[in-house]
mmCIF file of C-alpha atoms and ligand atoms in Angstrom:
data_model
loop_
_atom_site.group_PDB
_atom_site.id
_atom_site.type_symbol
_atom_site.label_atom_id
_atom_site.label_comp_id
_atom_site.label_asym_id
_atom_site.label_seq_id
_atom_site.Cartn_x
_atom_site.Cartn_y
_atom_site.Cartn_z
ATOM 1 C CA UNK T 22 153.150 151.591 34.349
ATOM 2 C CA UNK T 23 152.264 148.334 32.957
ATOM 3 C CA UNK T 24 153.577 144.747 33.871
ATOM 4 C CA UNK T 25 154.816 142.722 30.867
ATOM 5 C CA UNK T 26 156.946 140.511 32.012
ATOM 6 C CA UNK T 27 157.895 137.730 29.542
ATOM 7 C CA UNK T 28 159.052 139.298 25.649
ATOM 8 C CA UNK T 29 156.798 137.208 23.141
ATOM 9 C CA UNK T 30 159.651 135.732 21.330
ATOM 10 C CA UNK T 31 163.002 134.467 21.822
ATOM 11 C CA UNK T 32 164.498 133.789 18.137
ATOM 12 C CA UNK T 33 160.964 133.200 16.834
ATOM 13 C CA UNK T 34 160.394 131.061 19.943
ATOM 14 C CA UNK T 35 157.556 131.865 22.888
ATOM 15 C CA UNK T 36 159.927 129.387 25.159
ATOM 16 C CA UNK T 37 162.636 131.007 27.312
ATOM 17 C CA UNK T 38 165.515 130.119 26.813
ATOM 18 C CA UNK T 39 167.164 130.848 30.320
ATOM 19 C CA UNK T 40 168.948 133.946 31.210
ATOM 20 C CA UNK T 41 172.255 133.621 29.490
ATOM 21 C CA UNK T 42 170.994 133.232 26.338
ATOM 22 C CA UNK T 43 168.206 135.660 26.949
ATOM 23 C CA UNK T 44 170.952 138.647 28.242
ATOM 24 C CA UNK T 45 173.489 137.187 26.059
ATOM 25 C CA UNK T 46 175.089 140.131 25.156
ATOM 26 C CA UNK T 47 175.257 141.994 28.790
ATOM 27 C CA UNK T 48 177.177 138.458 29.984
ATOM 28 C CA UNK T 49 180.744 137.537 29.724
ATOM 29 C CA UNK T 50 180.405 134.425 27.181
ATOM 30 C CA UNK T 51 181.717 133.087 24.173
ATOM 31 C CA UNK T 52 180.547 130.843 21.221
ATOM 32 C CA UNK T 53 182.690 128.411 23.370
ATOM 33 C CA UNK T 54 180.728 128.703 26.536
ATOM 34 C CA UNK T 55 178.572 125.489 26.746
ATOM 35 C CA UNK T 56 175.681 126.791 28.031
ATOM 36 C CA UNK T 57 174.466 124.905 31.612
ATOM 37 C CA UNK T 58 170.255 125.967 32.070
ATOM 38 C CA UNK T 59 167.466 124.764 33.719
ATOM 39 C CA UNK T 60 165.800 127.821 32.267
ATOM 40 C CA UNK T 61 166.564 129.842 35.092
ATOM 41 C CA UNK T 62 165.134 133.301 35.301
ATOM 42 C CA UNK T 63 162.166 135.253 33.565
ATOM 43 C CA UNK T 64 160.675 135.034 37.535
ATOM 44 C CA UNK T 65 157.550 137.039 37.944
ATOM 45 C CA UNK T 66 156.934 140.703 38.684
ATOM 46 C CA UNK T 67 153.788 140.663 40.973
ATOM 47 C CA UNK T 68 152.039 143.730 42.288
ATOM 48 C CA UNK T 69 150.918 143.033 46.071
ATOM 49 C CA UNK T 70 148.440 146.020 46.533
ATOM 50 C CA UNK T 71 147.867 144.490 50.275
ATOM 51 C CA UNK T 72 151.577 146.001 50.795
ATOM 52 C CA UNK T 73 150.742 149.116 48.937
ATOM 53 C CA UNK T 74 148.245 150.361 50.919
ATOM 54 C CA UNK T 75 149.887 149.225 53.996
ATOM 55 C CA UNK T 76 152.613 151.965 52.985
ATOM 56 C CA UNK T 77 150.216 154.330 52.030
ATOM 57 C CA UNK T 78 151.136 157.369 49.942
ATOM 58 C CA UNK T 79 149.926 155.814 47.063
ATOM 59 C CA UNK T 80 152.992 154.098 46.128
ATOM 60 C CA UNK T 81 153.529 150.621 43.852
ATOM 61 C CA UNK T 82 154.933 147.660 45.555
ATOM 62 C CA UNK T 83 155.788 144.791 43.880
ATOM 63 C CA UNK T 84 157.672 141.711 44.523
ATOM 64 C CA UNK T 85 159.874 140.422 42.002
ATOM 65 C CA UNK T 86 159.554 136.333 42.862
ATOM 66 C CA UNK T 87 162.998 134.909 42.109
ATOM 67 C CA UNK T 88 161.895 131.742 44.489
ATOM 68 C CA UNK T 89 160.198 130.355 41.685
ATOM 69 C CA UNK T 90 163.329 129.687 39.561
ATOM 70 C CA UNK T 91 164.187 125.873 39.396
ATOM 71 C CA UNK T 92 165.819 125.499 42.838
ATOM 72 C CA UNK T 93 163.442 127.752 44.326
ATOM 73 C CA UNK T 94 165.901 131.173 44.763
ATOM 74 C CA UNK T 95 167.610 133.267 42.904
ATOM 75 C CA UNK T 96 171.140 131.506 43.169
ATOM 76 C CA UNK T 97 169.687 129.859 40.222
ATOM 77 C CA UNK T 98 170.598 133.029 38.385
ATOM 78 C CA UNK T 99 174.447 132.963 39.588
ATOM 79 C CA UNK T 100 174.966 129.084 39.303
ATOM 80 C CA UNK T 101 173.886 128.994 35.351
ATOM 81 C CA UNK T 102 177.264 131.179 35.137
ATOM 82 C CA UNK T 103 179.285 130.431 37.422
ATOM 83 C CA UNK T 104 178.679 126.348 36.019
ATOM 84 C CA UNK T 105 178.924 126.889 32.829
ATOM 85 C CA UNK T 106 182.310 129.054 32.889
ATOM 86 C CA UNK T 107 183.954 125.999 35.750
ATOM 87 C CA UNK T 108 182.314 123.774 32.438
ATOM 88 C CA UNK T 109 183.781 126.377 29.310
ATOM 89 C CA UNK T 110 187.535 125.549 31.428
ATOM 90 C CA UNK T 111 187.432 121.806 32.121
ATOM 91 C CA UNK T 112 186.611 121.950 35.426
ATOM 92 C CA UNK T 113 185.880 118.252 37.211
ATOM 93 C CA UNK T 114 184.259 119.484 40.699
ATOM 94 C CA UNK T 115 182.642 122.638 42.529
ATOM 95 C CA UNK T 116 182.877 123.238 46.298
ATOM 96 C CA UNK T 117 180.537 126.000 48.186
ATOM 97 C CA UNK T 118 179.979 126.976 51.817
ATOM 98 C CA UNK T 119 175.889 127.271 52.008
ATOM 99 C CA UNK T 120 173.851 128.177 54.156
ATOM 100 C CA UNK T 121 171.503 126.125 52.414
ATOM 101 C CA UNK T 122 170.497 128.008 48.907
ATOM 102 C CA UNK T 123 173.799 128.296 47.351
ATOM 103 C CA UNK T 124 174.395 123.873 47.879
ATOM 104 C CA UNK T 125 170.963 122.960 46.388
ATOM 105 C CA UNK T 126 171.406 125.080 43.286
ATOM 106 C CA UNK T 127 175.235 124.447 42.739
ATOM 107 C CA UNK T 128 174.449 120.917 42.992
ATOM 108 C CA UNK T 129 172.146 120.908 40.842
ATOM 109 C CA UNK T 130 173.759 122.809 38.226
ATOM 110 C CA UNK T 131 176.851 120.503 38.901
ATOM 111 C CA UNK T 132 175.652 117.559 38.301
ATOM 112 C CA UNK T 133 173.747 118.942 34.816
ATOM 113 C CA UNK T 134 177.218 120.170 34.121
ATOM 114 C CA UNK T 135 178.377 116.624 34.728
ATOM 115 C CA UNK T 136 180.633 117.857 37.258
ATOM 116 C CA UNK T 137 180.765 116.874 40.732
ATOM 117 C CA UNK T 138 179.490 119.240 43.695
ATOM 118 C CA UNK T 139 181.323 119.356 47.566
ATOM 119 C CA UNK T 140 179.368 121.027 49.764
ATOM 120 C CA UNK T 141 179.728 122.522 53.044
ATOM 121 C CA UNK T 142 176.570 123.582 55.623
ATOM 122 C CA UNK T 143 176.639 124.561 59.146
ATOM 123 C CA UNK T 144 175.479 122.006 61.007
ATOM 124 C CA UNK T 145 171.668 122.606 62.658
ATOM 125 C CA UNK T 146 170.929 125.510 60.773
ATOM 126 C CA UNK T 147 169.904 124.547 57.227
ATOM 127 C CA UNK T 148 166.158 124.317 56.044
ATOM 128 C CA UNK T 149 165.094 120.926 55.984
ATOM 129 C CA UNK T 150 164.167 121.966 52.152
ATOM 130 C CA UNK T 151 167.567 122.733 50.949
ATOM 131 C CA UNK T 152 169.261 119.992 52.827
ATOM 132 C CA UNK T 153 166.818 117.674 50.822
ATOM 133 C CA UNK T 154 167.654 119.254 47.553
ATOM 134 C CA UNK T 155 171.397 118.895 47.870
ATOM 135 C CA UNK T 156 170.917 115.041 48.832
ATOM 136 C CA UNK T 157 168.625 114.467 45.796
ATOM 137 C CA UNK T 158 170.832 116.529 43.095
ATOM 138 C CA UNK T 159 173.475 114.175 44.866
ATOM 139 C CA UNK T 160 175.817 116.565 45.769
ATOM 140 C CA UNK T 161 178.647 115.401 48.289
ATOM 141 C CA UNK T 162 177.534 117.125 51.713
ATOM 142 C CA UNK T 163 179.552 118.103 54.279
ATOM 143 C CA UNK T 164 177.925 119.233 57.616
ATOM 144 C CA UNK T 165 180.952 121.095 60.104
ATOM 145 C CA UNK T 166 180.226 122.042 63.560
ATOM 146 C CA UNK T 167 180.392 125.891 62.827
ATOM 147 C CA UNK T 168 179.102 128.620 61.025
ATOM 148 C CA UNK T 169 179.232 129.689 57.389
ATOM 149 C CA UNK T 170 181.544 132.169 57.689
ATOM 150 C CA UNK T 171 184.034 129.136 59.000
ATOM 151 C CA UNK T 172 182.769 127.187 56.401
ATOM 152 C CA UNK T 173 182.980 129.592 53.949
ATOM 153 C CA UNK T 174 187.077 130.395 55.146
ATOM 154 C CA UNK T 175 187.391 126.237 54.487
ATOM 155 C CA UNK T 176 186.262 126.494 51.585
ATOM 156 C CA UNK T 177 188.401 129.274 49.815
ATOM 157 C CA UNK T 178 191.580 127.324 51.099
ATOM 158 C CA UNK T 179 190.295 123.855 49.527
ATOM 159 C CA UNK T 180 189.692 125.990 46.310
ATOM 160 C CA UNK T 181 193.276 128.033 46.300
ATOM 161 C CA UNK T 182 195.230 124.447 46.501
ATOM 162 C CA UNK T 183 193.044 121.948 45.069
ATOM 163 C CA UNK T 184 191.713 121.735 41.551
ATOM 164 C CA UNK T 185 188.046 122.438 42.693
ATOM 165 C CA UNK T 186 186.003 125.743 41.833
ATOM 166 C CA UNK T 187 184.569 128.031 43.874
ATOM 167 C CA UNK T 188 180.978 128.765 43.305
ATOM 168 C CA UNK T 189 179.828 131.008 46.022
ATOM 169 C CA UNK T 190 179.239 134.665 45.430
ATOM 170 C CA UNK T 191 183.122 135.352 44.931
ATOM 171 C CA UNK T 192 182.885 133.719 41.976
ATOM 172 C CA UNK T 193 182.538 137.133 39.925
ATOM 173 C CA UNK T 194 179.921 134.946 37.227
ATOM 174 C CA UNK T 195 177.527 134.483 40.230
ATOM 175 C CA UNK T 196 176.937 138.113 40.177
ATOM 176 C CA UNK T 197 177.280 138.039 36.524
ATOM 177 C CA UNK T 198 174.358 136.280 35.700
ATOM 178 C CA UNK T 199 172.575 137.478 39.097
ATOM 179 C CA UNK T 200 172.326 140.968 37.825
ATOM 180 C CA UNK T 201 169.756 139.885 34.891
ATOM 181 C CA UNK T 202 167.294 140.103 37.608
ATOM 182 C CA UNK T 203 167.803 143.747 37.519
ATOM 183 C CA UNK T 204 167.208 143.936 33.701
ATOM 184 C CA UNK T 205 164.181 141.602 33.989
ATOM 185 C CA UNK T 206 162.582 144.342 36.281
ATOM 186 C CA UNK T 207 163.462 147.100 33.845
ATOM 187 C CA UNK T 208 161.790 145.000 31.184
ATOM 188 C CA UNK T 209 158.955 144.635 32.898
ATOM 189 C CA UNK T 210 158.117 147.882 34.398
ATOM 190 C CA UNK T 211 159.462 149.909 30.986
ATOM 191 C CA UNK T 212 161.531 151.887 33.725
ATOM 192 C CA UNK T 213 163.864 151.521 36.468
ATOM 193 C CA UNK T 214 161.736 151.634 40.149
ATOM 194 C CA UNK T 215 162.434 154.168 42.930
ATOM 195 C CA UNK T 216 163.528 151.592 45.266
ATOM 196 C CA UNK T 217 164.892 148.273 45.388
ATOM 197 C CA UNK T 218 164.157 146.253 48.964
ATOM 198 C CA UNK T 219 166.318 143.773 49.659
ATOM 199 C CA UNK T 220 167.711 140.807 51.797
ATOM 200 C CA UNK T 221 171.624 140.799 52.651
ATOM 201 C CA UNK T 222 173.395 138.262 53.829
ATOM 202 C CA UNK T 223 176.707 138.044 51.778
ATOM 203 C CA UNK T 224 175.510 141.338 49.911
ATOM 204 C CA UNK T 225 176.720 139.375 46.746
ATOM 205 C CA UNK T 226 172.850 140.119 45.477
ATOM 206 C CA UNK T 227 172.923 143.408 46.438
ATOM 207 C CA UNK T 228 176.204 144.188 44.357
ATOM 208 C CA UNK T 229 174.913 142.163 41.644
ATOM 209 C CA UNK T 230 171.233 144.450 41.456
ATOM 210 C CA UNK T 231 173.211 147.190 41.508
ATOM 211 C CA UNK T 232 175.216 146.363 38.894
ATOM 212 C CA UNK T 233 172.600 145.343 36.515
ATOM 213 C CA UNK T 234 170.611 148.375 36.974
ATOM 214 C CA UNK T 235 173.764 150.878 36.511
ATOM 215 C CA UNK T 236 174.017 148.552 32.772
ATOM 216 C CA UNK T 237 170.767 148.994 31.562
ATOM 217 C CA UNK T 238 170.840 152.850 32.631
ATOM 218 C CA UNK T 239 174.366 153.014 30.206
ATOM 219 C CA UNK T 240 172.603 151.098 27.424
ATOM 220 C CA UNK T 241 169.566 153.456 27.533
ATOM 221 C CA UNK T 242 167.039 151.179 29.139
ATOM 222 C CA UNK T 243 166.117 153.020 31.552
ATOM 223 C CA UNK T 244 166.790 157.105 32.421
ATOM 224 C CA UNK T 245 167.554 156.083 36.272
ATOM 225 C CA UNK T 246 168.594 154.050 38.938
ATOM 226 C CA UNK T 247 166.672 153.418 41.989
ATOM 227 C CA UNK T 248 167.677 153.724 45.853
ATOM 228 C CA UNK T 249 169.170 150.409 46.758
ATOM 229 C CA UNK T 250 167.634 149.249 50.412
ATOM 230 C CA UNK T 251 169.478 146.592 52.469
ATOM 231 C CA UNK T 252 167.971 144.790 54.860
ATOM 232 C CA UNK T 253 169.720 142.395 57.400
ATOM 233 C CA UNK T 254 168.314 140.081 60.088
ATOM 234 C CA UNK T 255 168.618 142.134 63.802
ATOM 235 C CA UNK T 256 171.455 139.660 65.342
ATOM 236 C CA UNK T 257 172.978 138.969 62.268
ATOM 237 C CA UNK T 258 173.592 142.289 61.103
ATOM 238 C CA UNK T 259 177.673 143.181 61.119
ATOM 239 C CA UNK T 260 176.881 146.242 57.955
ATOM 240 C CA UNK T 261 174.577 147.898 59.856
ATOM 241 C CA UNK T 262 176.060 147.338 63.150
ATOM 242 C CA UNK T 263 179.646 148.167 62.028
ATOM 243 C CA UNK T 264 181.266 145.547 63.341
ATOM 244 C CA UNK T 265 182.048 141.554 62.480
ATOM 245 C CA UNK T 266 178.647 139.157 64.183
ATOM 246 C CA UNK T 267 181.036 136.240 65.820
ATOM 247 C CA UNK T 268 177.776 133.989 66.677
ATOM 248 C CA UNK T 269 175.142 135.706 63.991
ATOM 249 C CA UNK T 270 171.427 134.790 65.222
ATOM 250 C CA UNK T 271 168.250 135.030 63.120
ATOM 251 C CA UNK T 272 164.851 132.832 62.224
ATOM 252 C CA UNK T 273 166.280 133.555 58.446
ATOM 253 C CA UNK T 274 169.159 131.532 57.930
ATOM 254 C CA UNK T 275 169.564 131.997 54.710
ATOM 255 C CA UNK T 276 170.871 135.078 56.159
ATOM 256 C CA UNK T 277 172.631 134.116 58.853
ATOM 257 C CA UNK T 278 176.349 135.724 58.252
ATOM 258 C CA UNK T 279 178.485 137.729 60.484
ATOM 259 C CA UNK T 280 180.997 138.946 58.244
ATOM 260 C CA UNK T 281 179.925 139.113 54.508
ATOM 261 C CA UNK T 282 182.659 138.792 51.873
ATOM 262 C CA UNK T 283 180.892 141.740 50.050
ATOM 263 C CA UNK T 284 180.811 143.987 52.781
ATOM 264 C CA UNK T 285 182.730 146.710 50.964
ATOM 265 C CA UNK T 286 181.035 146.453 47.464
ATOM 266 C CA UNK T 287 177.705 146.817 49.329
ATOM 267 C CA UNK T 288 179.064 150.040 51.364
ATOM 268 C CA UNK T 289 179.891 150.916 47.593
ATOM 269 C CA UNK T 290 176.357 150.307 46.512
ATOM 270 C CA UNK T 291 174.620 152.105 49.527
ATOM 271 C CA UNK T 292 176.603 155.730 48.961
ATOM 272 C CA UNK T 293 176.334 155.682 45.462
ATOM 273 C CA UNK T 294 173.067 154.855 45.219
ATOM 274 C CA UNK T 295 171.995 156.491 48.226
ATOM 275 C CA UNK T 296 170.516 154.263 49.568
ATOM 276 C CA UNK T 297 170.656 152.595 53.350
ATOM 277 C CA UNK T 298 170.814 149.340 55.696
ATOM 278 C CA UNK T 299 168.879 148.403 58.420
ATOM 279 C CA UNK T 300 168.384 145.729 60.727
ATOM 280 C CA UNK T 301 164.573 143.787 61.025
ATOM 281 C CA UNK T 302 163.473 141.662 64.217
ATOM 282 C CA UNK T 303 162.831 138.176 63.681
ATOM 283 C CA UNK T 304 159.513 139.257 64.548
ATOM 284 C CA UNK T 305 159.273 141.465 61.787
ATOM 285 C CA UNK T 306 160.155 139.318 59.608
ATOM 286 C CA UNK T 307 157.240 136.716 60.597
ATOM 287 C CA UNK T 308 154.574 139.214 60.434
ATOM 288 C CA UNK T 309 155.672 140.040 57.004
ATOM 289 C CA UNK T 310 156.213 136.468 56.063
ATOM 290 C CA UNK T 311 152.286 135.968 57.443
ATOM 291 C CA UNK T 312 150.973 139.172 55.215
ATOM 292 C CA UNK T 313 152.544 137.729 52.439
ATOM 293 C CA UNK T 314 151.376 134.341 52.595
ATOM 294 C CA UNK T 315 147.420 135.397 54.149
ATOM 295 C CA UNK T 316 147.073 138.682 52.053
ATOM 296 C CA UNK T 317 148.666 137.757 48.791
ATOM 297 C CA UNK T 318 149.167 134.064 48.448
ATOM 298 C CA UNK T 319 152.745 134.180 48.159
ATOM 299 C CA UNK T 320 155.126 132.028 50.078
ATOM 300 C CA UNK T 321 158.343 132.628 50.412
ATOM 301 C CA UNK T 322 161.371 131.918 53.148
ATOM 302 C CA UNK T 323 162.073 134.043 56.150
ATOM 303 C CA UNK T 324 164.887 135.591 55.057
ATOM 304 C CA UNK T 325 162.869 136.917 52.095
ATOM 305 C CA UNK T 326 160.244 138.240 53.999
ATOM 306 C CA UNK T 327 163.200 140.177 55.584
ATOM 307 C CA UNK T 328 162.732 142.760 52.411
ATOM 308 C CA UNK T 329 158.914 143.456 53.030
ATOM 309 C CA UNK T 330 159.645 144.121 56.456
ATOM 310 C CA UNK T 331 162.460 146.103 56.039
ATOM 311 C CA UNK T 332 159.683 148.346 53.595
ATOM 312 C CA UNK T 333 157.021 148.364 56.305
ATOM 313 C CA UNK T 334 159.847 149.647 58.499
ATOM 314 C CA UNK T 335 160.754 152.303 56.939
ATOM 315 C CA UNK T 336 157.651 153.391 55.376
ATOM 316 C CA UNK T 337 157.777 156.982 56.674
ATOM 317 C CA UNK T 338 160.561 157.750 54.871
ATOM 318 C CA UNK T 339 158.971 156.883 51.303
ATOM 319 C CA UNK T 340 158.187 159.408 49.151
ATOM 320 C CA UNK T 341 154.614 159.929 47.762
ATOM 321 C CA UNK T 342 153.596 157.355 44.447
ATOM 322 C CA UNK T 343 156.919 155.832 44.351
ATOM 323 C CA UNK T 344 157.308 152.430 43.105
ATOM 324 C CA UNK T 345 159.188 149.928 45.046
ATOM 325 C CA UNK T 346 160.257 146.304 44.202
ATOM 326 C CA UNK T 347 161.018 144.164 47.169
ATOM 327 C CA UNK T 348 162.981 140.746 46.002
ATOM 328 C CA UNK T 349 161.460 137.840 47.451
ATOM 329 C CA UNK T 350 164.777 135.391 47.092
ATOM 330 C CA UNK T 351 164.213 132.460 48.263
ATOM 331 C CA UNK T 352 160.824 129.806 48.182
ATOM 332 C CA UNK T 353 158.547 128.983 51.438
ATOM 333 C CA UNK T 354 158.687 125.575 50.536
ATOM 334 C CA UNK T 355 162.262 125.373 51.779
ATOM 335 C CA UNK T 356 161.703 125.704 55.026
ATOM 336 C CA UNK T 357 158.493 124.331 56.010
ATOM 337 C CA UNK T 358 159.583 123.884 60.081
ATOM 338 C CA UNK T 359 159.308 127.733 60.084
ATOM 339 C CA UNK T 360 155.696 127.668 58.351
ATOM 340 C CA UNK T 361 154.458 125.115 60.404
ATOM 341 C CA UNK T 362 156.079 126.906 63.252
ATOM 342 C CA UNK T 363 154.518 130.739 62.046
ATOM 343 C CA UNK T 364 150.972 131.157 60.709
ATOM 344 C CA UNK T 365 147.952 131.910 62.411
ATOM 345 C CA UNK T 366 145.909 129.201 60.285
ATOM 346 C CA UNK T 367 142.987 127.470 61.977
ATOM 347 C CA UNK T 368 143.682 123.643 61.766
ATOM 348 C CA UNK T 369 141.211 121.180 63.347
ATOM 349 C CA UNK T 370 142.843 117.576 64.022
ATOM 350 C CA UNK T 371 141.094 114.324 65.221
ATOM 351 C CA UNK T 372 137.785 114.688 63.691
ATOM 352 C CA UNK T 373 135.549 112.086 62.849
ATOM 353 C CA UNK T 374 135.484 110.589 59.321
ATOM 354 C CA UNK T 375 131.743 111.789 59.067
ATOM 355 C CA UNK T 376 129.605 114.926 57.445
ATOM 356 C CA UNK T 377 128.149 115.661 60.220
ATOM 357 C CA UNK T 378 131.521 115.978 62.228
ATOM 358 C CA UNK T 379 132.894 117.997 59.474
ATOM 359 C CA UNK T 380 130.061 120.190 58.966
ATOM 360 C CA UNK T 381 129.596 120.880 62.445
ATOM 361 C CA UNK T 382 133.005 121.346 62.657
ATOM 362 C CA UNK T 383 132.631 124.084 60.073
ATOM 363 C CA UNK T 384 129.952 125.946 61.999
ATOM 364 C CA UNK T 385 127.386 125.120 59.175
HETATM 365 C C1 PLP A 424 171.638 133.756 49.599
HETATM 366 C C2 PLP A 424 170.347 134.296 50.062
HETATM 367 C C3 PLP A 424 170.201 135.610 50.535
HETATM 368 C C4 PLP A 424 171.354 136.534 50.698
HETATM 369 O O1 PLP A 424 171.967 136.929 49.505
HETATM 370 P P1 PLP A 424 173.417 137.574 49.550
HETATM 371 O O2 PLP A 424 173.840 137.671 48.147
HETATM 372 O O3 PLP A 424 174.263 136.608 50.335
HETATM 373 O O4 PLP A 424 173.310 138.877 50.251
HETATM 374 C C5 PLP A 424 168.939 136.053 50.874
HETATM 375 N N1 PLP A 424 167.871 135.253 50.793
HETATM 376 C C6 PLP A 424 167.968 133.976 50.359
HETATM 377 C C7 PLP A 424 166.744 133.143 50.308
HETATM 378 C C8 PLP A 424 169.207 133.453 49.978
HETATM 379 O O5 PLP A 424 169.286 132.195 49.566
#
């Protein structure tokens, strides 16, 4: 198979246009939808052969790197839709529950929208990264002594009797315009993968994969559909567990969610695609978020690790040559306490401003 990720021309244009007007016709929009882009999207398709050969079997990994849309995951991909159809009917203001992702992009899609953008985080447990974001877009930020999934139940009742919309992943355009990351894979491989690896926390991105790959199957893009593989943090893992996580624990807190409001759809997506969930350490997670960064040069958040190291898990139950995309969702720059925290880099401190200090230093 060959990677070609970007098509050479939108409209006689090389520039991308961002994914609504790139899928245009797989979306639910009209000539009256004002489009709200920060060219969102058209995210890279990267082999990692380091992961490969970890696997064995001679199978292809890649990682499709949605942190590199413009607020650094993929709820870039949601928020262009959900924005512009709150913009399309008149809307004035957005509220989410976040635990961090979800508030930098909706703000910033907000206030391009010229909207304005309530959000709600648990307090302590949102990257430093994200928390900056949603100050700078200038959203209005609302830190509650609990969890998401009490921010999140806040947040539906301020929506239901107050004239603000709702922009997390109920919103059916978040997964609307989050399935195009499905169809960019497609593009780019020429065929649908074997497996899909994936973080779940609200299993809206899950749902929304799924989804995308089942409409480019129907519209002859592809001739299958691959196994869809859900990965949740151990401690904050109610799917696999069975049961709702009342205090959900993990390193990735982008994550972090006891009782998803997708549960069912992703149930939905497991048996028909069969495909399966399982639960990854924290550890885990670091030693894949360390591979990535020392063996590949790619950065990306702990909870997005959480899809590599759901792979390496389960590697004995991959079949021979099979290709695999793991989604990487979310950007290492977001949370940099948990880099600076994790990496086995060698860092000298204190030296003396002189070459000799630093080449001694050096072993030279
Ligand atoms: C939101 C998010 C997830 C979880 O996605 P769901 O749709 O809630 O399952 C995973 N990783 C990152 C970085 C996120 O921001």
């Amino acid at each position: 198979m060959t990677v070609n990720q970007k098509p050479d021309t939108f409209n006689g244009s090389k520039h991308w246009p961002g994914l609504i007007k790139a899928y245009r016709s797989f979306l639910p929009i009209s000539d009256k939808t004002p489009i709200i882009t920060l060219q969102e999207g058209s995210t890279p398709l990267i082999p990692v052969d380091s992961i490969s050969r970890l696997i064995g079997k001679k199978v292809k990994v890649y990682i499709k790197y949605d942190g590199l849309n413009p607020t650094g995951s993929f709820k870039d991909r949601g928020m262009t839709m959900a924005i512009s159809k709150a913009k399309e009917q008149s809307c004035k203001a957005v509220i989410c529950a976040s635990t961090g992702n979800t508030s930098a992009s909706a703000a910033a899609y907000a206030k391009r929208g010229g909207m304005k953008a309530f959000v709600l985080i648990p307090e302590g447990y949102v990257a430093q990264g994200k928390l900056a974001q949603a100050l700078v877009y200038g959203a209005e930020v609302l830190s509650i002594k609990g969890n998401f999934d009490k921010a999140l139940e806040i947040v539906q009742k301020v929506s239901d009797n107050f004239p603000v919309t709702l922009v997390n992943s109920v919103n059916p355009y978040r997964l609307q315009g989050q399935k195009t990351a499905a169809f960019e894979i497609i593009d780019s491989l020429g065929e649908s993968p074997d497996f899909l690896c994936i973080p779940v926390g609200n299993a809206g991105n899950i749902t929304a994969y799924w989804m995308g790959f089942n409409e480019y199957l129907k519209a002859s893009k592809s001739t299958k559909v691959p196994k869809m593989m859900g990965f949740q943090a151990k401690g904050s893992a109610p799917i696999v567990n069975k049961k709702i996580i009342k205090d959900p624990q993990t390193i990735a807190t982008a994550i972090r969610i006891g009782n998803p409001v997708n549960w069912e759809k992703a149930l939905k997506v497991k048996e028909e695609s069969n495909g399966e969930f399982f639960e990854v350490s924290d550890e885990e997670i670091i030693n894949a978020y360390k591979i990535l960064g020392q063996k590949e040069g790619i950065f990306c958040e702990p909870a997005s690790a959480a899809s590599i190291a759901g792979l390496i898990k389960i590697k004995e139950r991959i079949p021979e040559e099979s290709n695999i995309v793991c989604v990487l969702t979310g950007n290492g720059l977001k949370d940099p306490d948990c880099a600076i925290k994790n990496n086995d880099a060698i860092f000298h401190t204190n030296l003396d401003p002189s070459l000799d200090s630093v080449i001694k230093t050096m072993g030279l």
